[in-house]
Structure formats: structure tokens, C-alpha cells
Amino acid sequence: MNQAGRRHEKRAGDRAGYRAGGRAGAVALLLTGAMALTACGAGSGSDGTPDLSSGSRKGQSSTGGGQPAPDAVAPETGRSAAPEGDAESGASAAPDVKAPDYLSTFALDVDTASYGYARRTLGDGRLPAAEDVRPEEFVNSFRQGYERPEGNGFSVNVDGARIGSGTGGGGGTGASDWSLLRVGLATRTARPASERPPAALTFVVDISGSMSETGRLDLVRKSLTILTDELRDDDSLSLVTFSNEAETRLPMTRVKGNRNRIKDVVAEMEPAQSTNVEAGITRGYEESVEGHREGATNRVVLLSDALANTGDTEAEGILRKIDSARREYGITLFGVGVGSDYGDAFMEQLTNKGDGNTTYVGDETQARKVFVDQLPAHLEIRARDAKAQVAFDRKNVQQFRLIGYENRKVADEDFRNDGVDGGEVGPGHTVTALYAVRLREGASGTVAKATVRWLDPKTRKAEEETGTVTTGSVDGTLWGGENDRLQVAAVAAYFADRLRGGDLPGAPGLGELASRASGLAESTEDSAVEKLATAIGQADRLQRGAGTDDEPEPSEGEIG
């Protein structure tokens, strides 16, 4: 048998071994995966209120797992929350009375698809569904200008401002007592394209009947054609399509000398039948394992409207089938959503549990931004399983509320449990978490300490970085202050909260938000902020036309 024949036989044997081993491995890993998923959701109850942990903390094990980051001021063991959430009570707590939880822990998220899809929906004259609106993805769609670290890992930037009452009738009761706290994390910018490791990308493309609509498969073809010209000669690419079944259109192929061949295969894709995402992802991971390259960035890229209707239609079940490949080979899943009807929640679940992230492409301009400006530069991973924990000082903070990240919460005791999934973050990424914080009367000193923990992508060694904010750093006025980027983040968060019928303290009405966004677009000279102002104006007109001008009642937040 010649050398090519032996390679073919080995590749077929590896694929068969993966299929058999993957199914057997999934059974063995199922309990581990279920425990991790349970832990990720353990931070809050079904009504959205947090689980309150006791004042005492578990000791850290030799592996570093299971211990929260230190509180800014360590909680006193055995003290109970006083009425109305006052933790200053001197009364001794009964053994079964839990002290208020002054920790907030979540997995990092760099997704932006929720905001992109909301803009598309508003442009089509419809309000987005509340369940498709995730405030953190709105906020993370905008530049924040954080200081970046010199080496690998993260910089931690913490600041804020007093909210005050909005002038558009959206201030809410007691809004002047609240501040907005911003926790900003940033990674070092991407290396020049010539210096990054090569990439081995498997594109899994939805060619179901629903993809025939303009702005779906036609946009995917344009996107992949654009990317083919952007990839380096030493990068590799494979292509899998799926409708009711999956098919490998192109095995893993080096880009050098094959650009025209790749483009021809892309051009041949035509809409077919139903949407079997399970078949597509399973085949995609098989191809990625078969074409796996040591020392390269190995990634599966799913391009779809995520409207699964055939095969397994649950994200957890689909990922269970490829779990062994995902873990053993470190293959991440990047989701690119398209279409006016888009399964946003389903795509986000797939990528969250597939160690990746999502974005949304609505037109050719956005396609060029993703496939020319972002994807080639961000193929590397700076941090794996990254989590953040914010410890509020109970002497100065009466209440706080994390804005968004509901499905990214992690149990406080799992902050240093490296077996619990976090988020994957690439070069040049920023992650912003906003908190509504109510300070105690006369508060002075530390407000919060933010700690980020991540695993080095190569060594898997755990590393941490921290930042602290004091009352002096949150005393300024939010609106009209000097920090334009903090105001942009606030506008994006309040916009998302309004779209999903939230009740954040101090939230201005949509009309005021549109006006503020327009002003910020001028001062920042940022076209992205100008588009934000347009989207808010569209939402304002749609809501007024639907008669939804009622202001929500303010909520007390996480700490009662």
C-alpha cells in the first residue's frame, strides 16, 4: 500500500475510533458534565434571588478548588442580616440563619449576538423577544478603552459613578441613592497575523430550507469567500454542510494553493431540507479531530439560523455526543448567527457549553467586520475557563445587583474549582460587568474587590489578577461626566433592561436614552454608538405605538 493509502486508512481508523470512543466517553463524562452544569446554575434560585451562603468559608484544598476569593472585608462568622438587609446588626445568629451573600461570581462572556440580533429585529419593525435580550452582550458590543496588560492574562479596571435620577421620567424611587459600578477586564491585543499560530478551522454550514431567505446562506457564502482570502497559507480549512443529514464537502485542506478550490466548494452550497444541527456539529467535530493539528488553533465554526427541528434539538444533548473530542483535543465552538428568525438562545447555549462564543451577522458590512477584522486576529485563546468574582464590602454596601449574566452565574464556592467551566477569552477582548450598587449612608473606603481567575491555554496553570474600587471612585456623576465610555456602557445596559421589561433603579426612559446615545456618538465620534442611538429610537417608537409607556417599579436588588 502506498503512503497516501496508509494515511487514508489511518484517518478512517481514527474516525471510527473517535466515533466509538466518543460515545463511550460521553457516558463516562456525563456525570461530570451534569455536576458542572448544576454548579454553574447554583448561584440563584428559580425566582432570580441569590442563594445566601453562610458567613464561614470552606478551606481551600491542595488543588485550589472550591474557595471564593477573599472578601474585601472578611464577613463575620455567625452574624445574621438585620431587617431590611442591614448586615450591621449586633444580634448573634442562630446556627441555621444565613448571612447575606456579598459575593457575586460569574463566568466571563464575550458574546455579542443578542445585541446584533436585536438591531436586526428593530430594523425589521419588531421588538425583540424579552428572552432574547441579554444585557451583558449589549454592553460588550462597545469599546471601553480599558488599560491592557503587558503580558498574558487580564488587566482589571474598576470604576463607577452616581446614577442620580433620569430627566426623562425613568429615575425611579430612590435612584439617587444608587451608583453604577463597572468591572472591566481586558486582554493583550492580538499579535500580528504573521506571528500567531496556524489555524485549523472546520466550518459547519446550515443549508436547510430556512437558509434560502436573503441574508442567510447567500451571506454565509460571501462571508466564507471573504475569509478564504484573509487566512494565511499555512492555515487549514474543512467544510461540512447539514440539512436533514450532514455531509463533508471539503476535508481539512491547507489554504496554500487551494483558495480557488475552497471558493468553488463554498459557491456550490444550495439550500436543501430540514435543520439537523446535531448531525452537523457531530460531523464537524469528527472532521476537526481527523484534521487536528498540534500547535494550531483548532476550532469548529457553526454558521446557522439555529432553528433546529430534526435530530436532537437540545444543546446539552448535542454537546454530550462530542464531549470527549471537545475536552481531549481542546476544540472550541464559535457560533455565527444569521437570519431574521434566529434561534439566539439555542446558539448561545451551544457555544457557552462548547467553550466558545457567539456573534450575529446581519449584512455584508457586519460579515466583513467579523470575518476580516475579528476572526483572523482572534483565532488564539488568551484564557480558558475564566471566571470573575466581586466581593462587596458589607460595611459600605447595602445592596447590589449584577446587570445581566443570569445564565453565566457560578456558585461562589466554585470560583477556584477549575473543573467548573468558565469562559474562553481571546486576544484584544474586553469583558464588562455592570452592577447597580446602593451604598450605606456615610460609606467611606472600599466598595468592592474584583478578582479574575483563568487557566493558561498552554500550561493549564491557574492564574489570578485583582482590582479594588473605593467610594471616592464612584462619587462622580454618571450623566454628563467625563467618562464617555462608562456612559455608553450604561446606555447599552439600560436599553437592554427596557427591552426586556426590567426594573433597574435609575433607568431613564427610551426617549432619554436615545438622546444621550446621540450626544455620546458625537463626543466619541464612534459610529457604533450612533447605530445604538438609532436602535433605541426605533424601540422607543415601537413601544409608544404599542402603548407600553408604563415605568417599571424599582427593585431592591440582590441583597434584601
Coordinates of C-alpha atoms in Angstrom, one line a residue:
M1 CA 0.0 0.0 0.0
N2 CA 1.4 3.4 -0.9
Q3 CA 1.9 6.2 1.7
A4 CA -1.3 8.1 0.7
G5 CA -3.3 4.8 1.0
R6 CA -1.8 4.2 4.5
R7 CA -2.7 7.8 5.6
H8 CA -6.3 7.3 4.3
E9 CA -6.6 4.0 6.2
K10 CA -5.3 5.6 9.3
R11 CA -7.6 8.6 9.0
A12 CA -10.6 6.3 8.6
G13 CA -9.5 4.2 11.6
D14 CA -9.0 7.3 13.7
R15 CA -12.5 8.5 12.7
A16 CA -14.1 5.1 13.6
G17 CA -12.1 5.1 16.9
Y18 CA -13.3 8.6 17.7
R19 CA -16.9 7.7 17.0
A20 CA -16.8 4.6 19.2
G21 CA -14.7 6.3 21.9
G22 CA -16.8 9.5 21.8
R23 CA -20.0 7.6 22.5
A24 CA -18.4 5.5 25.3
G25 CA -16.6 8.6 26.7
A26 CA -19.8 10.6 26.7
V27 CA -21.3 8.1 29.2
A28 CA -18.3 8.3 31.4
L29 CA -18.2 12.1 31.3
L30 CA -22.0 12.7 31.6
L31 CA -22.0 12.8 35.4
T32 CA -19.0 15.2 35.4
G33 CA -20.7 17.4 32.9
A34 CA -24.0 17.3 34.8
M35 CA -22.3 18.3 38.0
A36 CA -20.5 21.2 36.3
L37 CA -23.7 22.5 34.7
T38 CA -25.5 22.2 38.1
A39 CA -22.8 24.2 39.8
C40 CA -23.0 26.9 37.2
G41 CA -26.6 27.5 37.9
A42 CA -26.3 27.2 41.7
G43 CA -25.9 30.9 42.3
S44 CA -29.6 31.8 42.2
G45 CA -33.0 30.3 42.7
S46 CA -35.8 29.9 40.2
D47 CA -37.1 33.3 41.1
G48 CA -33.8 35.0 40.4
T49 CA -32.9 35.6 44.0
P50 CA -29.4 34.5 45.1
D51 CA -28.6 31.6 47.3
L52 CA -27.3 33.0 50.6
S53 CA -24.1 31.5 51.8
S54 CA -23.0 31.3 55.5
G55 CA -20.5 33.7 56.9
S56 CA -17.9 30.9 57.3
R57 CA -15.9 29.8 54.2
K58 CA -14.6 26.4 53.3
G59 CA -10.9 25.9 53.4
Q60 CA -9.0 25.7 50.1
S61 CA -7.9 22.2 49.0
S62 CA -4.4 21.4 47.8
T63 CA -5.6 21.8 44.2
G64 CA -7.0 25.3 44.9
G65 CA -10.6 24.3 44.2
G66 CA -13.7 25.5 45.9
Q67 CA -12.6 28.6 47.7
P68 CA -14.1 32.0 46.9
A69 CA -11.8 35.0 46.5
P70 CA -11.2 36.9 49.8
D71 CA -13.9 39.3 50.7
A72 CA -12.9 43.0 50.6
V73 CA -13.7 42.9 54.3
A74 CA -14.0 39.3 55.6
P75 CA -17.5 38.5 56.8
E76 CA -18.0 37.8 60.5
T77 CA -19.0 34.2 61.1
G78 CA -22.4 33.6 62.6
R79 CA -23.8 37.1 62.2
S80 CA -27.2 37.5 60.6
A81 CA -28.7 40.0 58.3
A82 CA -30.6 42.7 60.1
P83 CA -34.1 43.7 59.0
E84 CA -34.2 45.4 55.5
G85 CA -30.8 43.8 54.6
D86 CA -28.8 45.7 57.3
A87 CA -25.8 43.4 58.0
E88 CA -24.7 45.7 60.8
S89 CA -27.0 44.1 63.4
G90 CA -25.1 43.1 66.6
A91 CA -27.5 40.2 67.3
S92 CA -26.0 36.7 67.2
A93 CA -27.4 34.5 64.5
A94 CA -29.0 31.1 65.2
P95 CA -27.0 28.3 63.6
D96 CA -29.4 27.9 60.7
V97 CA -29.6 31.6 59.9
K98 CA -27.5 32.6 56.8
A99 CA -25.7 35.9 56.5
P100 CA -26.3 37.9 53.3
D101 CA -24.1 37.0 50.4
Y102 CA -21.8 39.8 49.5
L103 CA -20.1 37.8 46.7
S104 CA -21.0 37.8 43.0
T105 CA -19.4 35.1 40.8
F106 CA -19.9 34.5 37.1
A107 CA -18.2 33.0 34.0
L108 CA -16.8 35.6 31.6
D109 CA -18.7 36.1 28.4
V110 CA -17.6 37.9 25.2
D111 CA -20.8 37.1 23.2
T112 CA -22.4 39.9 21.2
A113 CA -25.1 38.1 19.2
S114 CA -28.0 39.3 21.4
Y115 CA -27.3 42.9 20.5
G116 CA -26.7 42.2 16.8
Y117 CA -30.0 40.3 16.5
A118 CA -31.9 43.0 18.4
R119 CA -30.7 45.6 16.0
R120 CA -31.8 43.4 13.1
T121 CA -35.2 42.8 14.7
L122 CA -35.8 46.5 15.4
G123 CA -34.7 47.4 11.8
D124 CA -37.4 45.0 10.6
G125 CA -40.0 46.9 12.7
R126 CA -40.4 44.4 15.5
L127 CA -39.4 44.5 19.2
P128 CA -37.1 41.6 20.2
A129 CA -38.5 39.0 22.5
A130 CA -37.5 39.6 26.1
E131 CA -35.9 36.2 26.4
D132 CA -33.5 37.0 23.5
V133 CA -32.2 40.2 25.3
R134 CA -29.0 39.7 27.3
P135 CA -27.7 43.0 28.8
E136 CA -24.1 41.8 29.0
E137 CA -24.0 41.2 25.3
F138 CA -25.3 44.7 24.6
V139 CA -22.6 46.2 26.9
N140 CA -19.8 44.0 25.5
S141 CA -20.6 45.2 21.9
F142 CA -18.9 48.6 22.6
R143 CA -15.3 49.6 23.1
Q144 CA -14.5 50.7 26.6
G145 CA -10.9 51.9 26.4
Y146 CA -9.5 49.8 29.3
E147 CA -5.8 49.7 30.0
R148 CA -4.4 46.4 28.7
P149 CA -1.9 44.1 30.4
E150 CA 1.7 44.0 29.1
G151 CA 1.8 40.2 29.2
N152 CA -0.8 37.4 29.0
G153 CA -3.8 37.3 31.2
F154 CA -6.0 40.2 32.2
S155 CA -6.0 43.8 33.4
V156 CA -8.7 44.6 36.0
N157 CA -10.3 48.0 35.8
V158 CA -12.9 49.0 38.4
D159 CA -14.7 52.4 38.5
G160 CA -18.2 53.9 38.6
A161 CA -20.4 56.9 39.2
R162 CA -23.6 58.0 41.0
I163 CA -26.7 57.3 38.9
G164 CA -29.0 60.1 40.1
S165 CA -32.5 60.5 38.7
G166 CA -33.1 60.5 35.0
T167 CA -34.7 63.6 33.4
G168 CA -37.0 61.5 31.2
G169 CA -39.2 60.2 34.0
G170 CA -37.2 57.0 34.4
G171 CA -35.3 57.8 37.6
G172 CA -37.4 55.6 39.8
T173 CA -37.8 55.8 43.6
G174 CA -34.6 56.2 45.4
A175 CA -32.5 56.3 42.3
S176 CA -30.2 59.0 43.7
D177 CA -29.1 56.5 46.3
W178 CA -27.6 54.2 43.7
S179 CA -24.3 54.0 41.9
L180 CA -23.3 52.2 38.8
L181 CA -20.1 50.1 39.3
R182 CA -18.1 48.9 36.2
V183 CA -15.8 46.0 36.3
G184 CA -13.7 45.9 33.2
L185 CA -11.4 43.1 32.1
A186 CA -9.1 43.3 29.1
T187 CA -6.6 41.0 27.4
R188 CA -3.5 42.0 25.5
T189 CA -4.2 42.8 21.8
A190 CA -3.6 40.3 19.1
R191 CA -0.2 39.6 17.7
P192 CA 0.4 40.4 14.0
A193 CA -1.2 37.8 11.8
S194 CA 2.2 36.6 10.7
E195 CA 3.1 35.7 14.4
R196 CA 0.0 33.8 15.5
P197 CA -0.1 30.0 15.5
P198 CA -1.7 28.4 12.4
A199 CA -5.4 27.7 12.5
A200 CA -7.3 24.5 11.6
L201 CA -10.9 25.6 11.1
T202 CA -13.9 23.4 10.5
F203 CA -16.9 25.3 9.1
V204 CA -20.2 23.7 9.8
V205 CA -22.8 25.4 7.5
D206 CA -26.6 25.2 7.8
I207 CA -28.1 24.6 4.3
S208 CA -31.6 23.8 5.4
G209 CA -34.7 25.3 3.7
S210 CA -34.9 28.2 6.1
M211 CA -31.5 29.4 5.0
S212 CA -32.8 30.2 1.5
E213 CA -34.1 33.6 2.7
T214 CA -32.0 36.6 1.6
G215 CA -29.4 37.4 4.2
R216 CA -28.8 33.8 5.3
L217 CA -27.0 31.3 3.1
D218 CA -26.1 33.9 0.5
L219 CA -24.4 35.9 3.3
V220 CA -22.6 32.8 4.6
R221 CA -21.2 32.2 1.1
K222 CA -19.9 35.8 0.9
S223 CA -18.5 35.5 4.4
L224 CA -16.5 32.4 3.7
T225 CA -15.3 33.7 0.4
I226 CA -14.0 36.8 2.2
L227 CA -12.4 34.8 4.9
T228 CA -10.6 32.5 2.4
D229 CA -8.6 35.5 1.2
E230 CA -7.8 36.6 4.8
L231 CA -6.4 33.3 6.0
R232 CA -2.7 32.5 5.9
D233 CA -1.1 30.0 3.6
D234 CA -0.3 27.7 6.5
D235 CA -3.9 27.7 7.8
S236 CA -6.2 24.8 7.1
L237 CA -9.9 24.7 6.5
S238 CA -12.6 22.0 6.2
L239 CA -16.3 22.4 5.3
V240 CA -19.3 20.4 6.5
T241 CA -22.9 21.2 5.4
F242 CA -26.1 19.9 7.0
S243 CA -29.8 19.9 6.4
N244 CA -31.6 16.7 7.4
E245 CA -28.2 15.0 7.2
A246 CA -24.6 16.1 7.4
E247 CA -22.0 15.9 4.5
T248 CA -18.3 16.7 4.4
R249 CA -17.8 18.9 1.3
L250 CA -14.1 19.5 1.9
P251 CA -11.8 17.6 4.2
M252 CA -9.1 19.5 6.2
T253 CA -7.2 21.3 3.4
R254 CA -4.2 23.7 3.6
V255 CA -5.1 27.1 2.2
K256 CA -1.9 27.5 0.2
G257 CA -2.6 26.6 -3.4
N258 CA -6.2 25.8 -2.7
R259 CA -8.0 29.1 -2.4
N260 CA -9.9 28.8 -5.6
R261 CA -10.9 25.2 -4.8
I262 CA -12.2 26.3 -1.4
K263 CA -14.2 29.2 -3.0
D264 CA -15.7 26.8 -5.6
V265 CA -16.9 24.4 -2.8
V266 CA -18.4 27.4 -1.0
A267 CA -20.2 28.6 -4.1
E268 CA -21.8 25.2 -4.7
M269 CA -23.7 25.3 -1.4
E270 CA -27.5 25.4 -2.0
P271 CA -30.5 25.2 0.4
A272 CA -31.9 21.8 1.0
Q273 CA -34.3 20.4 3.6
S274 CA -34.7 20.4 7.4
T275 CA -32.3 21.6 10.1
N276 CA -30.4 18.8 11.9
V277 CA -27.9 20.8 13.9
E278 CA -26.9 17.6 15.9
A279 CA -25.8 15.9 12.7
G280 CA -23.8 19.0 11.5
I281 CA -22.0 19.5 14.8
T282 CA -21.2 15.8 15.3
R283 CA -19.8 15.5 11.8
G284 CA -17.9 18.8 12.2
Y285 CA -16.2 17.6 15.3
E286 CA -15.3 14.3 13.6
E287 CA -13.6 16.3 10.8
S288 CA -11.9 18.6 13.3
V289 CA -10.5 15.6 15.2
E290 CA -9.4 13.9 12.0
G291 CA -7.7 17.1 10.8
H292 CA -6.4 18.1 14.2
R293 CA -3.1 19.9 14.1
E294 CA -0.7 20.0 17.1
G295 CA 0.3 23.5 18.0
A296 CA -2.5 25.1 15.9
T297 CA -5.8 26.7 17.0
N298 CA -8.4 24.0 16.3
R299 CA -11.9 25.4 16.1
V300 CA -15.4 24.5 14.8
V301 CA -17.3 27.4 13.4
L302 CA -21.1 27.0 13.2
L303 CA -22.9 29.3 10.7
S304 CA -26.7 28.9 11.1
D305 CA -30.0 30.5 11.9
A306 CA -30.1 27.9 14.8
L307 CA -33.7 26.8 14.1
A308 CA -33.1 23.1 14.9
N309 CA -36.1 20.9 14.0
T310 CA -34.6 17.5 13.3
G311 CA -32.5 15.2 15.4
D312 CA -31.5 16.2 18.9
T313 CA -32.7 19.8 19.3
E314 CA -31.3 20.3 22.8
A315 CA -27.9 22.0 23.2
E316 CA -26.9 19.8 26.2
G317 CA -27.7 16.6 24.3
I318 CA -25.8 17.6 21.2
L319 CA -22.7 18.6 23.1
R320 CA -22.7 15.4 25.1
K321 CA -22.1 13.5 21.9
I322 CA -18.9 15.4 21.1
D323 CA -17.8 16.0 24.7
S324 CA -14.8 13.7 24.6
A325 CA -13.4 15.4 21.5
R326 CA -14.1 18.8 22.9
R327 CA -12.2 18.1 26.1
E328 CA -9.4 15.8 24.8
Y329 CA -8.5 18.0 21.8
G330 CA -9.4 21.4 23.2
I331 CA -11.6 22.2 20.2
T332 CA -13.7 25.3 20.7
L333 CA -17.0 26.2 19.1
F334 CA -17.7 29.6 17.6
G335 CA -21.2 30.4 16.5
V336 CA -22.2 32.9 13.8
G337 CA -25.9 33.6 13.7
V338 CA -27.8 34.8 10.6
G339 CA -31.4 35.4 9.6
S340 CA -34.4 37.5 10.6
D341 CA -35.7 34.5 12.6
Y342 CA -32.8 33.3 14.6
G343 CA -32.5 30.7 17.5
D344 CA -30.4 33.0 19.6
A345 CA -30.8 31.3 22.9
F346 CA -30.1 27.9 21.4
M347 CA -26.9 29.1 19.7
E348 CA -25.7 30.7 22.9
Q349 CA -26.3 27.5 24.9
L350 CA -24.3 25.6 22.3
T351 CA -21.3 27.9 22.4
N352 CA -21.3 28.5 26.2
K353 CA -21.1 24.8 26.8
G354 CA -18.8 24.3 23.8
D355 CA -16.1 26.7 25.3
G356 CA -16.7 29.4 22.7
N357 CA -18.7 32.5 21.9
T358 CA -21.3 33.8 19.5
T359 CA -21.8 36.8 17.2
Y360 CA -24.5 37.8 14.8
V361 CA -24.1 38.9 11.1
G362 CA -27.0 40.7 9.5
D363 CA -25.4 42.2 6.4
E364 CA -22.2 42.3 4.4
T365 CA -20.8 45.1 6.4
Q366 CA -21.1 43.1 9.6
A367 CA -19.8 40.0 7.8
R368 CA -16.6 41.9 6.8
K369 CA -16.2 43.1 10.4
V370 CA -16.5 39.5 11.8
F371 CA -14.6 37.6 9.1
V372 CA -11.9 40.2 8.2
D373 CA -11.4 42.3 11.3
Q374 CA -12.2 39.9 14.1
L375 CA -11.9 36.2 13.4
P376 CA -8.4 36.0 11.8
A377 CA -7.0 38.2 14.6
H378 CA -8.8 36.4 17.4
L379 CA -8.1 32.8 16.5
E380 CA -5.9 32.4 19.5
I381 CA -7.2 32.0 23.0
R382 CA -5.7 34.1 25.8
A383 CA -7.6 32.5 28.7
R384 CA -9.6 29.3 29.3
D385 CA -12.3 28.8 31.9
A386 CA -12.1 32.4 33.0
K387 CA -14.3 33.5 35.9
A388 CA -14.8 36.7 37.9
Q389 CA -15.7 37.2 41.5
V390 CA -16.6 40.5 43.0
A391 CA -16.5 40.8 46.8
F392 CA -18.5 43.8 48.1
D393 CA -17.6 45.4 51.4
R394 CA -20.6 44.8 53.7
K395 CA -19.6 47.9 55.8
N396 CA -20.2 50.2 52.9
V397 CA -22.5 48.4 50.5
Q398 CA -26.2 47.8 51.4
Q399 CA -27.4 46.3 48.2
F400 CA -26.1 45.3 44.7
R401 CA -27.3 43.8 41.5
L402 CA -25.4 42.4 38.6
I403 CA -26.9 43.6 35.4
G404 CA -27.2 40.5 33.1
Y405 CA -25.1 37.4 33.2
E406 CA -28.1 35.4 34.6
N407 CA -27.1 32.2 32.7
R408 CA -23.4 32.7 33.4
K409 CA -23.6 32.7 37.2
V410 CA -21.3 30.3 39.1
A411 CA -21.6 29.2 42.7
D412 CA -19.3 31.3 44.9
E413 CA -17.6 28.2 46.3
D414 CA -16.8 27.1 42.7
F415 CA -14.7 30.2 41.9
R416 CA -11.5 28.3 42.3
N417 CA -12.9 24.9 41.2
D418 CA -11.2 24.6 37.9
G419 CA -13.4 21.7 37.0
V420 CA -16.3 24.1 36.6
D421 CA -16.5 25.7 33.2
G422 CA -15.8 29.4 32.8
G423 CA -15.5 31.4 29.6
E424 CA -12.9 31.4 26.8
V425 CA -11.4 34.8 26.0
G426 CA -9.2 35.7 23.0
P427 CA -6.7 38.5 22.3
G428 CA -7.8 42.1 22.4
H429 CA -11.1 41.2 24.0
T430 CA -12.8 43.2 26.8
V431 CA -15.4 42.0 29.2
T432 CA -17.6 44.4 31.1
A433 CA -19.8 43.7 34.1
L434 CA -22.1 46.5 35.4
Y435 CA -23.5 46.5 38.9
A436 CA -26.2 48.7 40.4
V437 CA -24.9 49.4 43.9
R438 CA -26.6 51.1 46.8
L439 CA -24.1 52.4 49.3
R440 CA -24.8 52.8 53.0
E441 CA -25.2 56.3 54.5
G442 CA -21.8 57.7 55.3
A443 CA -20.0 55.0 53.4
S444 CA -16.2 55.5 53.1
G445 CA -13.4 53.3 51.9
T446 CA -13.5 50.1 49.9
V447 CA -16.6 49.3 47.9
A448 CA -15.6 46.1 46.2
K449 CA -12.6 43.9 45.2
A450 CA -12.8 42.2 41.8
T451 CA -10.8 39.0 41.1
V452 CA -10.5 37.3 37.7
R453 CA -9.2 33.7 37.6
W454 CA -8.3 31.8 34.4
L455 CA -6.3 28.9 33.1
D456 CA -3.3 29.4 30.8
P457 CA -4.3 27.9 27.4
K458 CA -1.0 26.0 27.0
T459 CA 0.1 25.0 30.6
R460 CA -3.4 24.9 32.2
K461 CA -1.9 26.7 35.2
A462 CA -4.4 28.8 37.1
E463 CA -3.6 32.5 37.4
E464 CA -5.4 35.4 39.1
E465 CA -5.5 39.2 38.9
T466 CA -7.4 41.7 41.2
G467 CA -8.6 45.3 41.3
T468 CA -10.2 47.4 44.0
V469 CA -12.5 50.3 43.9
T470 CA -13.2 52.8 46.8
T471 CA -16.1 55.2 47.5
G472 CA -14.0 58.1 46.1
S473 CA -14.0 56.4 42.7
V474 CA -17.8 56.2 42.4
D475 CA -18.7 59.7 43.8
G476 CA -18.8 61.4 40.4
T477 CA -22.0 62.0 38.4
L478 CA -22.7 59.4 35.7
W479 CA -24.6 61.5 33.2
G480 CA -22.7 64.4 31.8
G481 CA -19.5 63.2 33.5
E482 CA -16.1 63.0 31.9
N483 CA -16.1 59.2 31.3
D484 CA -17.9 58.9 28.0
R485 CA -17.3 55.1 27.7
L486 CA -18.8 54.4 31.1
Q487 CA -21.9 56.3 29.9
V488 CA -22.0 54.3 26.7
A489 CA -22.0 51.1 28.7
A490 CA -24.7 52.5 30.9
V491 CA -26.9 53.4 27.9
A492 CA -26.5 49.9 26.4
A493 CA -27.3 48.2 29.7
Y494 CA -30.4 50.4 30.4
F495 CA -31.6 49.9 26.8
A496 CA -31.4 46.1 27.2
D497 CA -33.2 46.3 30.5
R498 CA -36.0 48.4 29.0
L499 CA -36.4 45.9 26.1
R500 CA -36.9 43.0 28.5
G501 CA -39.2 44.9 30.9
G502 CA -36.7 45.2 33.7
D503 CA -36.7 47.4 36.7
L504 CA -33.2 48.8 37.2
P505 CA -33.0 51.7 39.6
G506 CA -32.4 55.0 37.9
A507 CA -33.2 53.6 34.4
P508 CA -34.1 56.5 32.0
G509 CA -36.9 56.1 29.5
L510 CA -36.1 55.1 25.9
G511 CA -36.5 58.7 24.7
E512 CA -33.9 60.0 27.1
L513 CA -31.6 57.1 26.3
A514 CA -31.8 57.8 22.6
S515 CA -30.9 61.4 23.3
R516 CA -28.0 60.5 25.5
A517 CA -26.7 58.0 22.9
S518 CA -26.8 60.6 20.2
G519 CA -24.8 63.0 22.3
L520 CA -22.3 60.3 23.1
A521 CA -22.0 59.4 19.4
E522 CA -20.8 63.0 18.8
S523 CA -18.4 63.2 21.7
T524 CA -16.9 59.7 21.0
E525 CA -17.0 60.0 17.2
D526 CA -18.0 56.3 17.3
S527 CA -20.3 55.1 14.5
A528 CA -21.2 52.1 16.7
V529 CA -22.7 54.4 19.3
E530 CA -24.6 56.3 16.5
K531 CA -26.1 52.9 15.5
L532 CA -27.0 52.4 19.2
A533 CA -28.9 55.7 19.2
T534 CA -30.8 54.7 16.0
A535 CA -31.8 51.3 17.6
I536 CA -33.0 53.0 20.8
G537 CA -35.1 55.4 18.7
Q538 CA -36.6 52.6 16.8
A539 CA -37.5 50.8 20.0
D540 CA -39.0 53.9 21.5
R541 CA -41.3 54.4 18.6
L542 CA -42.4 50.8 18.6
Q543 CA -43.1 50.8 22.3
R544 CA -45.0 54.0 22.2
G545 CA -47.0 52.7 19.3
A546 CA -47.8 49.6 21.3
G547 CA -48.8 51.7 24.3
T548 CA -46.1 50.4 26.6
D549 CA -45.0 53.6 28.3
D550 CA -45.5 52.3 31.9
E551 CA -42.5 52.8 34.0
P552 CA -41.4 49.6 35.9
E553 CA -41.3 49.7 39.7
P554 CA -37.8 49.7 41.2
S555 CA -36.5 46.5 42.7
E556 CA -34.4 46.1 45.8
G557 CA -31.7 44.0 44.0
E558 CA -29.8 41.0 45.3
I559 CA -29.4 41.9 49.0
G560 CA -32.6 42.4 50.9

